Short mmCIF file of C-alpha atoms in Angstrom, two decimals:
data_model
loop_
_atom_site.label_atom_id
_atom_site.label_comp_id
_atom_site.label_asym_id
_atom_site.label_seq_id
_atom_site.Cartn_x
_atom_site.Cartn_y
_atom_site.Cartn_z
CA ALA A 726 -4.48 1.20 17.01
CA GLN A 727 -3.71 -1.97 15.45
CA SER A 728 0.39 -2.11 14.12
CA VAL A 729 2.52 -4.58 11.46
CA THR A 730 5.96 -5.30 12.32
CA GLN A 731 8.39 -7.28 9.53
CA LEU A 732 11.23 -8.22 11.46
CA ASP A 733 13.54 -8.60 8.64
CA SER A 734 14.86 -5.27 6.11
CA HIS A 735 16.71 -7.24 4.57
CA VAL A 736 16.78 -10.90 3.29
CA SER A 737 19.21 -12.73 0.84
CA VAL A 738 18.44 -16.12 -0.73
CA SER A 739 20.41 -18.21 -3.10
CA GLU A 740 18.21 -18.71 -5.90
CA GLY A 741 16.34 -21.99 -5.62
CA THR A 742 16.56 -21.67 -1.97
CA PRO A 743 13.29 -21.36 0.36
CA VAL A 744 11.74 -18.02 1.07
CA LEU A 745 10.84 -16.54 4.79
CA LEU A 746 9.51 -13.52 5.70
CA ARG A 747 8.48 -12.93 8.43
CA CYS A 748 5.53 -10.39 10.07
CA ASN A 749 4.05 -10.34 13.05
CA TYR A 750 0.76 -7.98 14.08
CA SER A 751 -1.29 -6.84 16.73
CA SER A 752 -4.82 -6.34 16.36
CA SER A 753 -8.11 -6.07 18.77
CA TYR A 754 -10.45 -7.35 16.04
CA SER A 755 -10.42 -10.09 13.48
CA PRO A 756 -8.39 -8.39 10.68
CA SER A 757 -7.40 -8.79 7.09
CA LEU A 758 -4.13 -9.17 6.32
CA PHE A 759 -2.19 -8.53 3.01
CA TRP A 760 1.34 -8.82 1.49
CA TYR A 761 2.13 -6.93 -1.41
CA VAL A 762 5.50 -6.79 -3.34
CA GLN A 763 7.00 -3.84 -5.77
CA HIS A 764 8.94 -4.08 -8.03
CA PRO A 765 11.97 -1.05 -8.60
CA ASN A 766 9.89 1.24 -9.48
CA LYS A 767 6.74 0.29 -9.62
CA GLY A 768 3.47 0.14 -7.71
CA LEU A 769 2.57 -2.33 -5.61
CA GLN A 770 1.03 -5.91 -6.55
CA LEU A 771 -1.17 -8.05 -4.61
CA LEU A 772 0.15 -11.27 -3.74
CA LEU A 773 -1.76 -12.69 -1.51
CA LYS A 774 -4.99 -12.29 1.24
CA TYR A 775 -5.99 -13.08 4.92
CA THR A 776 -9.87 -11.99 5.10
CA SER A 777 -10.60 -14.29 7.97
CA ALA A 778 -11.52 -17.80 5.46
CA ALA A 779 -8.66 -20.58 5.34
CA THR A 780 -5.40 -19.92 7.19
CA LEU A 781 -3.19 -21.35 4.80
CA VAL A 782 -3.80 -18.47 1.79
CA LYS A 783 -1.77 -19.68 -0.85
CA GLY A 784 -1.16 -16.51 -3.36
CA ILE A 785 0.43 -15.39 -7.15
CA ASN A 786 3.93 -16.85 -8.20
CA GLY A 787 4.33 -19.65 -5.78
CA PHE A 788 3.93 -17.50 -2.59
CA GLU A 789 1.86 -18.51 0.57
CA ALA A 790 1.14 -17.21 3.92
CA GLU A 791 -0.08 -18.84 7.08
CA PHE A 792 -2.19 -16.97 8.92
CA LYS A 793 -1.39 -18.12 13.03
CA LYS A 794 -4.15 -16.34 15.73
CA SER A 795 -2.20 -17.64 18.81
CA GLU A 796 1.15 -15.92 16.83
CA THR A 797 -0.06 -12.63 15.23
CA SER A 798 2.14 -13.58 12.79
CA PHE A 799 1.26 -13.76 9.05
CA HIS A 800 4.44 -14.97 7.51
CA LEU A 801 5.47 -15.32 3.71
CA THR A 802 7.18 -18.53 2.43
CA LYS A 803 7.98 -19.75 -0.59
CA PRO A 804 9.41 -23.14 -1.83
CA SER A 805 12.30 -21.99 -4.62
CA ALA A 806 13.38 -18.25 -4.82
CA HIS A 807 13.93 -16.88 -8.48
CA MET A 808 15.71 -14.78 -9.16
CA SER A 809 12.22 -12.48 -10.56
CA ASP A 810 10.91 -12.51 -6.64
CA ALA A 811 13.86 -9.94 -5.88
CA ALA A 812 12.02 -6.87 -4.73
CA GLU A 813 10.50 -5.31 -1.86
CA TYR A 814 7.77 -7.12 -0.05
CA PHE A 815 4.72 -5.22 2.45
CA CYS A 816 3.11 -6.85 5.15
CA VAL A 817 -0.18 -4.82 5.50
CA VAL A 818 -3.49 -4.41 7.86
CA SER A 819 -6.49 -3.48 7.48
CA ASP A 820 -7.10 -1.24 10.62
CA ARG A 821 -10.57 -1.13 12.28
CA ARG A 822 -11.23 2.64 13.49
CA THR A 823 -13.39 3.79 15.77
CA SER A 824 -15.48 5.86 12.79
CA GLY A 825 -16.29 2.50 11.47
CA THR A 826 -13.84 3.27 8.59
CA TYR A 827 -10.96 0.74 8.12
CA LYS A 828 -7.28 1.46 6.59
CA TYR A 829 -4.26 -0.23 5.43
CA ILE A 830 -1.14 0.03 7.80
CA PHE A 831 1.87 -0.92 6.35
CA GLY A 832 4.47 -2.70 7.63
CA THR A 833 8.12 -1.44 7.44
CA GLY A 834 9.02 -3.84 4.10
CA THR A 835 11.58 -6.66 3.73
CA ARG A 836 13.85 -6.38 1.05
CA LEU A 837 14.37 -9.82 -0.70
CA LYS A 838 17.71 -10.42 -2.25
CA VAL A 839 18.55 -13.29 -4.47
CA LEU A 840 21.75 -14.51 -5.47
CA ALA A 841 22.15 -16.42 -8.21
CA ASP B 867 -1.22 -4.44 -15.42
CA SER B 868 -3.50 -2.72 -12.45
CA GLY B 869 -5.54 -0.47 -14.58
CA VAL B 870 -5.13 2.19 -12.54
CA THR B 871 -3.51 5.42 -13.88
CA GLN B 872 -1.38 8.39 -12.05
CA THR B 873 0.08 11.17 -13.83
CA PRO B 874 2.24 13.13 -14.61
CA LYS B 875 5.29 9.80 -13.68
CA HIS B 876 7.32 12.56 -12.17
CA LEU B 877 7.34 16.19 -11.12
CA ILE B 878 10.30 18.70 -9.62
CA THR B 879 9.19 21.47 -8.50
CA ALA B 880 10.84 24.35 -6.59
CA THR B 881 9.76 24.78 -2.91
CA GLY B 882 6.51 26.81 -2.23
CA GLN B 883 4.71 26.27 -5.44
CA ARG B 884 1.67 23.54 -5.81
CA VAL B 885 1.15 20.48 -8.15
CA THR B 886 -1.55 18.79 -8.99
CA LEU B 887 -0.99 14.79 -9.02
CA ARG B 888 -4.38 12.67 -11.30
CA CYS B 889 -5.85 9.35 -10.30
CA SER B 890 -7.70 7.37 -12.78
CA PRO B 891 -9.24 4.70 -10.70
CA ARG B 892 -9.78 0.38 -12.56
CA SER B 893 -12.73 0.36 -14.18
CA GLY B 894 -16.08 0.26 -11.95
CA ASP B 895 -13.79 0.78 -8.62
CA LEU B 896 -15.54 3.28 -6.57
CA SER B 897 -12.86 4.34 -3.92
CA VAL B 898 -9.93 5.66 -3.81
CA TYR B 899 -6.59 6.40 -2.17
CA TRP B 900 -3.85 8.30 -1.55
CA TYR B 901 -0.30 6.72 -0.39
CA GLN B 902 2.79 9.01 0.71
CA GLN B 903 5.78 6.52 0.03
CA SER B 904 9.14 8.32 1.81
CA LEU B 905 12.21 7.20 3.38
CA ASP B 906 11.68 8.21 6.86
CA GLN B 907 7.82 7.56 6.78
CA GLY B 908 7.32 4.49 4.96
CA LEU B 909 4.00 4.07 3.22
CA GLN B 910 1.46 6.51 4.64
CA PHE B 911 -2.30 6.60 4.50
CA LEU B 912 -3.60 10.05 3.02
CA ILE B 913 -7.52 10.20 2.07
CA GLN B 914 -9.63 7.99 1.11
CA TYR B 915 -12.73 8.52 -1.07
CA TYR B 916 -15.64 6.82 -2.73
CA ASN B 917 -18.36 7.55 -4.82
CA GLY B 918 -17.07 11.26 -4.85
CA GLU B 919 -17.39 11.64 -1.20
CA GLU B 920 -14.41 11.63 1.28
CA ARG B 921 -14.50 8.24 3.45
CA ALA B 922 -11.60 8.10 5.66
CA LYS B 923 -8.54 10.22 6.06
CA GLY B 924 -5.21 9.68 7.63
CA ASN B 925 -2.13 11.58 8.00
CA ILE B 926 -2.67 14.29 5.47
CA LEU B 927 -1.28 17.30 6.10
CA GLU B 928 -3.83 20.76 6.15
CA ARG B 929 -1.31 21.90 2.63
CA PHE B 930 -2.56 19.01 1.55
CA SER B 931 -6.06 18.11 -0.27
CA ALA B 932 -7.88 15.78 -2.72
CA GLN B 933 -11.75 15.14 -4.12
CA GLN B 934 -13.08 13.02 -6.77
CA PHE B 935 -14.83 13.42 -9.67
CA PRO B 936 -18.36 12.45 -10.96
CA ASP B 937 -16.00 10.40 -13.29
CA LEU B 938 -14.23 9.03 -10.56
CA HIS B 939 -11.09 9.88 -11.53
CA SER B 940 -9.46 11.64 -7.88
CA GLU B 941 -6.81 14.17 -7.72
CA LEU B 942 -4.39 15.01 -5.00
CA ASN B 943 -3.60 18.72 -4.81
CA LEU B 944 -0.16 19.69 -2.56
CA SER B 945 0.69 23.59 -1.85
CA SER B 946 2.88 25.41 0.19
CA LEU B 947 5.69 22.26 -0.86
CA GLU B 948 8.20 21.87 1.25
CA LEU B 949 11.46 19.73 0.75
CA GLY B 950 9.87 17.24 3.19
CA ASP B 951 7.26 16.37 0.11
CA SER B 952 9.94 15.23 -1.98
CA ALA B 953 8.23 11.06 -2.31
CA LEU B 954 6.16 8.69 -4.05
CA TYR B 955 2.83 9.12 -4.13
CA PHE B 956 0.23 6.71 -5.12
CA CYS B 957 -3.34 5.48 -5.72
CA ALA B 958 -5.37 2.65 -5.27
CA SER B 959 -8.40 1.69 -5.78
CA SER B 960 -10.81 -0.47 -4.81
CA GLU B 961 -14.39 -1.57 -5.81
CA ALA B 962 -15.57 -1.38 -1.58
CA LYS B 963 -16.50 0.57 0.64
CA THR B 964 -13.94 0.01 3.16
CA ALA B 965 -10.25 -0.80 3.45
CA TYR B 966 -10.73 -4.03 4.12
CA ASN B 967 -10.36 -5.67 1.20
CA GLU B 968 -7.58 -5.32 -1.02
CA GLN B 969 -6.57 -2.59 -3.36
CA PHE B 970 -4.90 -1.91 -6.63
CA PHE B 971 -2.16 0.15 -6.90
CA GLY B 972 -1.40 2.56 -9.54
CA PRO B 973 2.62 2.96 -10.97
CA GLY B 974 3.23 6.62 -8.74
CA THR B 975 4.16 10.18 -9.07
CA ARG B 976 7.58 10.49 -8.16
CA LEU B 977 7.61 14.38 -6.42
CA THR B 978 11.14 15.90 -6.32
CA VAL B 979 10.98 19.22 -4.52
CA LEU B 980 14.34 21.40 -5.09
#
């Protein structure tokens, strides 16, 4: 079965400094990978996705992620954090099942805190 | 705004009761997915419908059921509620038949079972 591991449950950065949120996955197939963001009391919003095209994926709000097959990683980065980036971030792998259907497998989330 | 709507926003009920959560997908999306988010279990996939038919099943309890109607809105029915069913329930929608691509999430329904 496929799985996804978010290596940090909490990350704190100062405003204007780089952000790195780490995600490792395991997959027997060519996976689809996603990063979603959840602001307090809101639904999940797609930041970016990897579906076997370019390995460096650019998303919204200045975020990007690099798919590294050799390291089975899909880390999320942003060059300069903004106060509005404070939220919970979920790494998601799309799991292909034996039935041929797919389902999302969510990481446990990383709560990003941005300090003024 | 994702274009996915969910009602109600909050629901408070007692153990043993039954509730219905409603979801309207984005215009044109044929797939609806239901998820449960709780502190101890995290985000879990419950069930997917595509164009009115059940497409994939996840960790959905037998006390829970769902359906998708001809107008593509979906309902999640939770019965014989237990304290542990308290959670945030999200629905999401997508164009595709499979969960290989992105999904668009609604704002969620927060269920509290007392």
